[in-house]
Amino acid sequence: MPELPEVETVRRGLQPAMEGAKIVKAEARRKDLRFPFQKDFVARLEGQTVTGLGRRAKYLMADLTSGDVLLMHLGMSGSFRVQKADGNTTPGQFHHPRSETRTHDHVVFHMSSGAAIVFNDPRRFGYMKIIARNALEDEPLLKGLGPEPLGNEFDAAMLARSCANKKTSLKAALLDQRVVAGLGNIYVCEALYRARLSPRRLAATLATKKAEPTDHARHLVNSIHSVLNQAIKAGGSSISDHRQTSGELGYFQHSFQVYDREGEKCQTAGCSGIVRRFTQNGRSTFWCPKCQK
């Protein structure tokens, strides 16, 4: 499942083609993806200008002049491509073919600029929904989401308050979208490794008895910021399905320090540990038992 850096990479790729342009024609080539399209899905999009393209957690959000917001989720295998008026999709240096079966092109937005925004999704786990902006706070898909990890609200004090008295593991807490929105398995493993914190550590140890942040909380927030910014700069991680809008693979996977490195020597200077993997909350966790405490 694409995590925050992958979704942010896609947002930045779509932004020049979508912001300020009108959706002249919208095509929904089937009745559903993961969920059925709304009956008025196409009608509420056509003729609307995209005034802004944002991201909330793992969702893309296109603001429309009508006051609606188009909410989009990539699912497991969803990808967008920007098709120019001349038919080219501008592949880049790291281009690899995505699904070449055009029968998986399920949604197309024809923009006033002449570009077409095409959503391709072989597994159909992605979804789109139009929501009135004044109803976003009550939208079930968004309600209860925690702060953005790269936003101003997310700091050591907030993380400590959220984790105080929690009896779950630190990794489980970070994967809880109510604690912090957008983090997934890969980047939690990487951030915990960089902060030298065990994924098995109790989440409550990030806070003092007065719910104030410990040094562990400060180091962890810095590590989260660092790994996410580095991953976004690299275009995200391409383990299987992720592609940028240009068709390029993300390449942050080449910078993994612990994820998917089971049996390899720990990269921490002076550490003789070996990276181990174990299953935690149904997900693979990679860590160095020697330097992550």
mmCIF file of C-alpha atoms in Angstrom:
data_model
loop_
_atom_site.group_PDB
_atom_site.id
_atom_site.type_symbol
_atom_site.label_atom_id
_atom_site.label_comp_id
_atom_site.label_asym_id
_atom_site.label_seq_id
_atom_site.Cartn_x
_atom_site.Cartn_y
_atom_site.Cartn_z
ATOM 1 C CA MET A 1 0.000 0.000 0.000
ATOM 2 C CA PRO A 2 1.495 3.389 -0.950
ATOM 3 C CA GLU A 3 2.461 5.400 2.118
ATOM 4 C CA LEU A 4 2.733 9.149 2.636
ATOM 5 C CA PRO A 5 5.905 9.739 0.542
ATOM 6 C CA GLU A 6 4.468 7.854 -2.439
ATOM 7 C CA VAL A 7 1.164 9.751 -2.296
ATOM 8 C CA GLU A 8 2.955 13.081 -1.870
ATOM 9 C CA THR A 9 5.147 12.246 -4.874
ATOM 10 C CA VAL A 10 2.043 11.561 -6.969
ATOM 11 C CA ARG A 11 0.451 14.821 -5.764
ATOM 12 C CA ARG A 12 3.475 16.818 -6.848
ATOM 13 C CA GLY A 13 3.438 15.100 -10.231
ATOM 14 C CA LEU A 14 -0.249 15.844 -10.818
ATOM 15 C CA GLN A 15 -0.210 19.401 -9.473
ATOM 16 C CA PRO A 16 1.152 21.184 -12.590
ATOM 17 C CA ALA A 17 -1.341 19.390 -14.832
ATOM 18 C CA MET A 18 -4.416 19.767 -12.636
ATOM 19 C CA GLU A 19 -4.239 22.972 -10.603
ATOM 20 C CA GLY A 20 -5.888 25.880 -12.386
ATOM 21 C CA ALA A 21 -7.254 23.669 -15.167
ATOM 22 C CA LYS A 22 -10.892 22.830 -15.855
ATOM 23 C CA ILE A 23 -12.177 19.262 -16.071
ATOM 24 C CA VAL A 24 -13.725 19.514 -19.542
ATOM 25 C CA LYS A 25 -14.789 15.881 -19.583
ATOM 26 C CA ALA A 26 -14.698 13.109 -16.975
ATOM 27 C CA GLU A 27 -14.904 9.409 -17.763
ATOM 28 C CA ALA A 28 -15.769 6.650 -15.301
ATOM 29 C CA ARG A 29 -15.339 3.577 -17.456
ATOM 30 C CA ARG A 30 -16.888 1.197 -14.950
ATOM 31 C CA LYS A 31 -19.456 1.459 -12.180
ATOM 32 C CA ASP A 32 -17.017 0.933 -9.341
ATOM 33 C CA LEU A 33 -13.475 0.567 -8.110
ATOM 34 C CA ARG A 34 -13.170 -0.629 -4.520
ATOM 35 C CA PHE A 35 -16.493 1.131 -3.881
ATOM 36 C CA PRO A 36 -19.228 2.119 -6.360
ATOM 37 C CA PHE A 37 -18.933 5.560 -7.913
ATOM 38 C CA GLN A 38 -21.586 8.046 -6.829
ATOM 39 C CA LYS A 39 -24.439 8.297 -9.347
ATOM 40 C CA ASP A 40 -23.620 11.950 -10.016
ATOM 41 C CA PHE A 41 -19.829 11.421 -9.975
ATOM 42 C CA VAL A 42 -19.222 12.582 -13.562
ATOM 43 C CA ALA A 43 -21.802 15.395 -13.454
ATOM 44 C CA ARG A 44 -20.219 16.949 -10.342
ATOM 45 C CA LEU A 45 -16.775 16.994 -11.974
ATOM 46 C CA GLU A 46 -17.386 18.216 -15.504
ATOM 47 C CA GLY A 47 -16.992 21.956 -15.940
ATOM 48 C CA GLN A 48 -15.253 22.387 -12.590
ATOM 49 C CA THR A 49 -11.821 23.982 -12.207
ATOM 50 C CA VAL A 50 -9.317 22.401 -9.826
ATOM 51 C CA THR A 51 -8.336 25.252 -7.533
ATOM 52 C CA GLY A 52 -5.905 23.234 -5.443
ATOM 53 C CA LEU A 53 -4.499 19.715 -5.116
ATOM 54 C CA GLY A 54 -3.628 18.670 -1.582
ATOM 55 C CA ARG A 55 -2.976 15.570 0.464
ATOM 56 C CA ARG A 56 -4.378 14.329 3.771
ATOM 57 C CA ALA A 57 -2.637 11.242 5.128
ATOM 58 C CA LYS A 58 -2.699 8.806 2.169
ATOM 59 C CA TYR A 59 -5.490 10.614 0.313
ATOM 60 C CA LEU A 60 -5.238 13.039 -2.607
ATOM 61 C CA MET A 61 -7.748 15.902 -2.390
ATOM 62 C CA ALA A 62 -8.693 18.103 -5.353
ATOM 63 C CA ASP A 63 -10.588 21.292 -4.476
ATOM 64 C CA LEU A 64 -13.188 22.280 -7.083
ATOM 65 C CA THR A 65 -14.801 25.640 -7.814
ATOM 66 C CA SER A 66 -18.189 24.144 -6.911
ATOM 67 C CA GLY A 67 -17.131 23.791 -3.278
ATOM 68 C CA ASP A 68 -16.756 20.035 -3.635
ATOM 69 C CA VAL A 69 -13.596 18.058 -2.968
ATOM 70 C CA LEU A 70 -12.573 15.037 -5.020
ATOM 71 C CA LEU A 71 -11.049 12.494 -2.619
ATOM 72 C CA MET A 72 -8.761 9.909 -4.283
ATOM 73 C CA HIS A 73 -6.976 6.861 -2.870
ATOM 74 C CA LEU A 74 -4.447 4.795 -4.835
ATOM 75 C CA GLY A 75 -5.250 1.477 -3.179
ATOM 76 C CA MET A 76 -2.740 -1.322 -3.779
ATOM 77 C CA SER A 77 -1.957 -0.907 -7.471
ATOM 78 C CA GLY A 78 -3.469 2.402 -8.550
ATOM 79 C CA SER A 79 -1.361 4.893 -10.477
ATOM 80 C CA PHE A 80 -1.905 8.124 -12.382
ATOM 81 C CA ARG A 81 -0.253 9.162 -15.599
ATOM 82 C CA VAL A 82 -0.337 12.534 -17.268
ATOM 83 C CA GLN A 83 -0.932 12.114 -20.982
ATOM 84 C CA LYS A 84 0.000 15.202 -22.964
ATOM 85 C CA ALA A 85 -1.877 16.462 -25.999
ATOM 86 C CA ASP A 86 0.689 14.822 -28.282
ATOM 87 C CA GLY A 87 0.109 11.455 -26.644
ATOM 88 C CA ASN A 88 3.426 11.294 -24.802
ATOM 89 C CA THR A 89 3.610 10.462 -21.103
ATOM 90 C CA THR A 90 7.135 11.880 -20.575
ATOM 91 C CA PRO A 91 8.903 8.866 -19.037
ATOM 92 C CA GLY A 92 11.998 9.737 -17.054
ATOM 93 C CA GLN A 93 15.364 8.260 -16.230
ATOM 94 C CA PHE A 94 13.974 5.581 -13.914
ATOM 95 C CA HIS A 95 11.018 4.673 -16.148
ATOM 96 C CA HIS A 96 9.639 1.148 -15.921
ATOM 97 C CA PRO A 97 6.382 0.020 -17.544
ATOM 98 C CA ARG A 98 3.321 0.070 -15.331
ATOM 99 C CA SER A 99 0.253 -1.924 -16.272
ATOM 100 C CA GLU A 100 0.264 -1.761 -20.054
ATOM 101 C CA THR A 101 -3.281 -3.112 -20.239
ATOM 102 C CA ARG A 102 -5.397 -0.095 -21.067
ATOM 103 C CA THR A 103 -8.496 -1.994 -19.952
ATOM 104 C CA HIS A 104 -7.306 -1.010 -16.448
ATOM 105 C CA ASP A 105 -7.627 2.708 -17.319
ATOM 106 C CA HIS A 106 -10.764 3.155 -15.235
ATOM 107 C CA VAL A 107 -11.002 6.950 -14.791
ATOM 108 C CA VAL A 108 -9.901 9.729 -17.143
ATOM 109 C CA PHE A 109 -10.027 13.486 -16.547
ATOM 110 C CA HIS A 110 -9.712 15.538 -19.762
ATOM 111 C CA MET A 111 -8.319 18.905 -18.708
ATOM 112 C CA SER A 112 -8.693 22.289 -20.413
ATOM 113 C CA SER A 113 -4.928 22.370 -20.899
ATOM 114 C CA GLY A 114 -5.234 19.475 -23.349
ATOM 115 C CA ALA A 115 -3.709 16.958 -20.925
ATOM 116 C CA ALA A 116 -5.526 13.845 -19.822
ATOM 117 C CA ILE A 117 -5.146 12.526 -16.265
ATOM 118 C CA VAL A 118 -5.533 8.745 -16.399
ATOM 119 C CA PHE A 119 -6.093 6.512 -13.363
ATOM 120 C CA ASN A 120 -5.038 2.902 -13.957
ATOM 121 C CA ASP A 121 -5.776 0.277 -11.301
ATOM 122 C CA PRO A 122 -5.479 -3.460 -12.130
ATOM 123 C CA ARG A 123 -6.576 -4.658 -8.669
ATOM 124 C CA ARG A 124 -9.280 -2.001 -8.260
ATOM 125 C CA PHE A 125 -8.515 -1.368 -4.580
ATOM 126 C CA GLY A 126 -8.341 2.371 -5.185
ATOM 127 C CA TYR A 127 -11.369 4.609 -4.857
ATOM 128 C CA MET A 128 -12.694 8.095 -5.510
ATOM 129 C CA LYS A 129 -15.424 10.045 -3.766
ATOM 130 C CA ILE A 130 -16.785 13.579 -4.094
ATOM 131 C CA ILE A 131 -17.461 15.330 -0.787
ATOM 132 C CA ALA A 132 -18.739 18.818 -0.061
ATOM 133 C CA ARG A 133 -15.912 20.735 1.589
ATOM 134 C CA ASN A 134 -18.147 21.839 4.471
ATOM 135 C CA ALA A 135 -18.842 18.143 5.180
ATOM 136 C CA LEU A 136 -15.212 16.985 5.316
ATOM 137 C CA GLU A 137 -15.040 17.002 9.122
ATOM 138 C CA ASP A 138 -17.845 14.443 9.247
ATOM 139 C CA GLU A 139 -16.533 12.264 6.421
ATOM 140 C CA PRO A 140 -15.965 8.716 7.822
ATOM 141 C CA LEU A 141 -12.853 8.196 5.666
ATOM 142 C CA LEU A 142 -11.162 11.248 7.202
ATOM 143 C CA LYS A 143 -12.727 11.528 10.641
ATOM 144 C CA GLY A 144 -10.376 10.718 13.490
ATOM 145 C CA LEU A 145 -7.152 11.035 11.508
ATOM 146 C CA GLY A 146 -4.239 12.258 13.584
ATOM 147 C CA PRO A 147 -1.859 15.105 12.705
ATOM 148 C CA GLU A 148 0.252 15.132 9.567
ATOM 149 C CA PRO A 149 3.786 13.976 10.461
ATOM 150 C CA LEU A 150 5.307 16.812 8.412
ATOM 151 C CA GLY A 151 2.826 19.408 9.657
ATOM 152 C CA ASN A 152 3.460 22.091 12.261
ATOM 153 C CA GLU A 153 1.197 20.398 14.811
ATOM 154 C CA PHE A 154 3.243 17.220 14.960
ATOM 155 C CA ASP A 155 6.080 17.529 17.436
ATOM 156 C CA ALA A 156 7.530 15.623 20.383
ATOM 157 C CA ALA A 157 5.008 17.133 22.811
ATOM 158 C CA MET A 158 2.031 16.033 20.726
ATOM 159 C CA LEU A 159 3.459 12.543 20.179
ATOM 160 C CA ALA A 160 4.128 12.165 23.902
ATOM 161 C CA ARG A 161 0.566 13.193 24.795
ATOM 162 C CA SER A 162 -0.841 10.731 22.274
ATOM 163 C CA CYS A 163 1.289 7.861 23.575
ATOM 164 C CA ALA A 164 1.043 8.570 27.304
ATOM 165 C CA ASN A 165 -0.418 5.574 29.177
ATOM 166 C CA LYS A 166 -0.668 3.503 25.984
ATOM 167 C CA LYS A 167 -0.020 -0.183 26.601
ATOM 168 C CA THR A 168 0.638 -0.981 22.957
ATOM 169 C CA SER A 169 4.045 -1.308 21.320
ATOM 170 C CA LEU A 170 5.720 1.768 19.904
ATOM 171 C CA LYS A 171 5.407 0.439 16.365
ATOM 172 C CA ALA A 172 1.682 -0.260 16.764
ATOM 173 C CA ALA A 173 1.154 3.261 18.078
ATOM 174 C CA LEU A 174 2.925 4.839 15.094
ATOM 175 C CA LEU A 175 0.840 2.782 12.672
ATOM 176 C CA ASP A 176 -2.348 3.963 14.379
ATOM 177 C CA GLN A 177 -3.683 6.649 12.030
ATOM 178 C CA ARG A 178 -5.339 8.361 15.013
ATOM 179 C CA VAL A 179 -1.911 9.005 16.541
ATOM 180 C CA VAL A 180 -0.217 10.224 13.356
ATOM 181 C CA ALA A 181 -1.661 10.133 9.834
ATOM 182 C CA GLY A 182 0.026 8.660 6.788
ATOM 183 C CA LEU A 183 2.793 6.536 8.295
ATOM 184 C CA GLY A 184 3.013 2.931 7.134
ATOM 185 C CA ASN A 185 5.105 -0.125 7.827
ATOM 186 C CA ILE A 186 8.176 0.787 5.788
ATOM 187 C CA TYR A 187 8.740 4.270 7.185
ATOM 188 C CA VAL A 188 7.914 3.300 10.757
ATOM 189 C CA CYS A 189 10.604 0.603 10.610
ATOM 190 C CA GLU A 190 13.087 3.075 9.147
ATOM 191 C CA ALA A 191 12.271 5.858 11.625
ATOM 192 C CA LEU A 192 12.534 3.565 14.651
ATOM 193 C CA TYR A 193 15.887 2.307 13.414
ATOM 194 C CA ARG A 194 17.244 5.825 12.958
ATOM 195 C CA ALA A 195 16.012 6.782 16.434
ATOM 196 C CA ARG A 196 17.594 3.587 17.851
ATOM 197 C CA LEU A 197 14.283 2.583 19.438
ATOM 198 C CA SER A 198 12.945 -0.938 19.609
ATOM 199 C CA PRO A 199 9.633 -1.578 17.825
ATOM 200 C CA ARG A 200 8.701 -3.659 20.890
ATOM 201 C CA ARG A 201 9.213 -0.752 23.291
ATOM 202 C CA LEU A 202 6.057 0.415 25.060
ATOM 203 C CA ALA A 203 4.633 3.524 23.440
ATOM 204 C CA ALA A 204 4.082 5.065 26.871
ATOM 205 C CA THR A 205 7.851 5.356 27.366
ATOM 206 C CA LEU A 206 7.824 8.381 25.047
ATOM 207 C CA ALA A 207 6.172 10.379 27.823
ATOM 208 C CA THR A 208 6.992 11.203 31.437
ATOM 209 C CA LYS A 209 4.444 10.700 34.190
ATOM 210 C CA LYS A 210 3.275 14.258 33.452
ATOM 211 C CA ALA A 211 2.829 13.357 29.761
ATOM 212 C CA GLU A 212 5.799 15.499 28.785
ATOM 213 C CA PRO A 213 8.095 14.317 25.955
ATOM 214 C CA THR A 214 11.207 12.305 26.729
ATOM 215 C CA ASP A 215 14.415 12.459 24.720
ATOM 216 C CA HIS A 216 13.206 9.308 22.958
ATOM 217 C CA ALA A 217 10.160 11.221 21.689
ATOM 218 C CA ARG A 218 12.320 14.081 20.403
ATOM 219 C CA HIS A 219 14.723 11.717 18.614
ATOM 220 C CA LEU A 220 11.836 9.798 17.080
ATOM 221 C CA VAL A 221 10.083 12.889 15.717
ATOM 222 C CA ASN A 222 13.355 14.063 14.169
ATOM 223 C CA SER A 223 13.827 10.614 12.609
ATOM 224 C CA ILE A 224 10.280 10.599 11.211
ATOM 225 C CA HIS A 225 10.842 14.017 9.638
ATOM 226 C CA SER A 226 14.189 12.938 8.216
ATOM 227 C CA VAL A 227 13.067 9.659 6.671
ATOM 228 C CA LEU A 228 9.881 11.107 5.156
ATOM 229 C CA ASN A 229 11.634 14.110 3.619
ATOM 230 C CA GLN A 230 14.361 11.895 2.209
ATOM 231 C CA ALA A 231 11.798 9.462 0.782
ATOM 232 C CA ILE A 232 9.757 12.236 -0.848
ATOM 233 C CA LYS A 233 12.903 13.656 -2.428
ATOM 234 C CA ALA A 234 13.643 10.175 -3.816
ATOM 235 C CA GLY A 235 10.163 9.800 -5.266
ATOM 236 C CA GLY A 236 8.990 7.285 -2.684
ATOM 237 C CA SER A 237 9.739 3.571 -2.505
ATOM 238 C CA SER A 238 8.917 1.133 -5.302
ATOM 239 C CA ILE A 239 8.568 -2.308 -3.763
ATOM 240 C CA SER A 240 6.053 -3.573 -6.308
ATOM 241 C CA ASP A 241 3.401 -1.286 -7.766
ATOM 242 C CA HIS A 242 4.285 2.321 -6.979
ATOM 243 C CA ARG A 243 5.023 4.549 -9.953
ATOM 244 C CA GLN A 244 5.303 8.300 -10.178
ATOM 245 C CA THR A 245 3.023 10.129 -12.604
ATOM 246 C CA SER A 246 5.825 10.169 -15.165
ATOM 247 C CA GLY A 247 6.091 6.388 -14.977
ATOM 248 C CA GLU A 248 9.323 6.542 -13.002
ATOM 249 C CA LEU A 249 9.987 4.209 -10.132
ATOM 250 C CA GLY A 250 10.620 5.781 -6.775
ATOM 251 C CA TYR A 251 14.074 4.787 -5.587
ATOM 252 C CA PHE A 252 14.124 5.341 -1.821
ATOM 253 C CA GLN A 253 14.207 1.527 -1.444
ATOM 254 C CA HIS A 254 17.901 1.797 -2.313
ATOM 255 C CA SER A 255 18.337 3.890 0.851
ATOM 256 C CA PHE A 256 16.640 1.486 3.258
ATOM 257 C CA GLN A 257 18.832 1.065 6.312
ATOM 258 C CA VAL A 258 16.831 -1.732 7.912
ATOM 259 C CA TYR A 259 13.625 -2.547 6.014
ATOM 260 C CA ASP A 260 13.881 -5.765 3.969
ATOM 261 C CA ARG A 261 17.507 -6.257 5.116
ATOM 262 C CA GLU A 262 17.021 -9.393 7.215
ATOM 263 C CA GLY A 263 20.318 -11.188 7.870
ATOM 264 C CA GLU A 264 22.466 -8.219 6.865
ATOM 265 C CA LYS A 265 24.941 -6.459 9.137
ATOM 266 C CA CYS A 266 23.561 -3.439 10.993
ATOM 267 C CA GLN A 267 24.616 -0.182 9.330
ATOM 268 C CA THR A 268 25.080 1.700 12.613
ATOM 269 C CA ALA A 269 28.744 2.591 13.035
ATOM 270 C CA GLY A 270 30.387 0.344 15.618
ATOM 271 C CA CYS A 271 27.397 -2.009 15.899
ATOM 272 C CA SER A 272 28.033 -5.701 15.255
ATOM 273 C CA GLY A 273 24.329 -6.586 15.233
ATOM 274 C CA ILE A 274 22.453 -8.404 12.496
ATOM 275 C CA VAL A 275 19.104 -7.154 11.167
ATOM 276 C CA ARG A 276 16.268 -9.447 12.200
ATOM 277 C CA ARG A 277 12.660 -9.766 11.068
ATOM 278 C CA PHE A 278 9.640 -10.756 13.106
ATOM 279 C CA THR A 279 5.890 -10.500 12.632
ATOM 280 C CA GLN A 280 4.211 -7.760 14.627
ATOM 281 C CA ASN A 281 0.511 -6.966 14.359
ATOM 282 C CA GLY A 282 0.405 -9.000 11.176
ATOM 283 C CA ARG A 283 3.218 -7.023 9.502
ATOM 284 C CA SER A 284 6.918 -7.753 9.026
ATOM 285 C CA THR A 285 9.106 -5.730 11.355
ATOM 286 C CA PHE A 286 12.815 -5.276 10.613
ATOM 287 C CA TRP A 287 15.167 -4.141 13.372
ATOM 288 C CA CYS A 288 18.576 -4.515 14.961
ATOM 289 C CA PRO A 289 18.128 -6.102 18.404
ATOM 290 C CA LYS A 290 21.565 -4.902 19.470
ATOM 291 C CA CYS A 291 21.304 -1.133 18.942
ATOM 292 C CA GLN A 292 17.541 -0.572 19.047
ATOM 293 C CA LYS A 293 16.471 -0.538 22.687
#
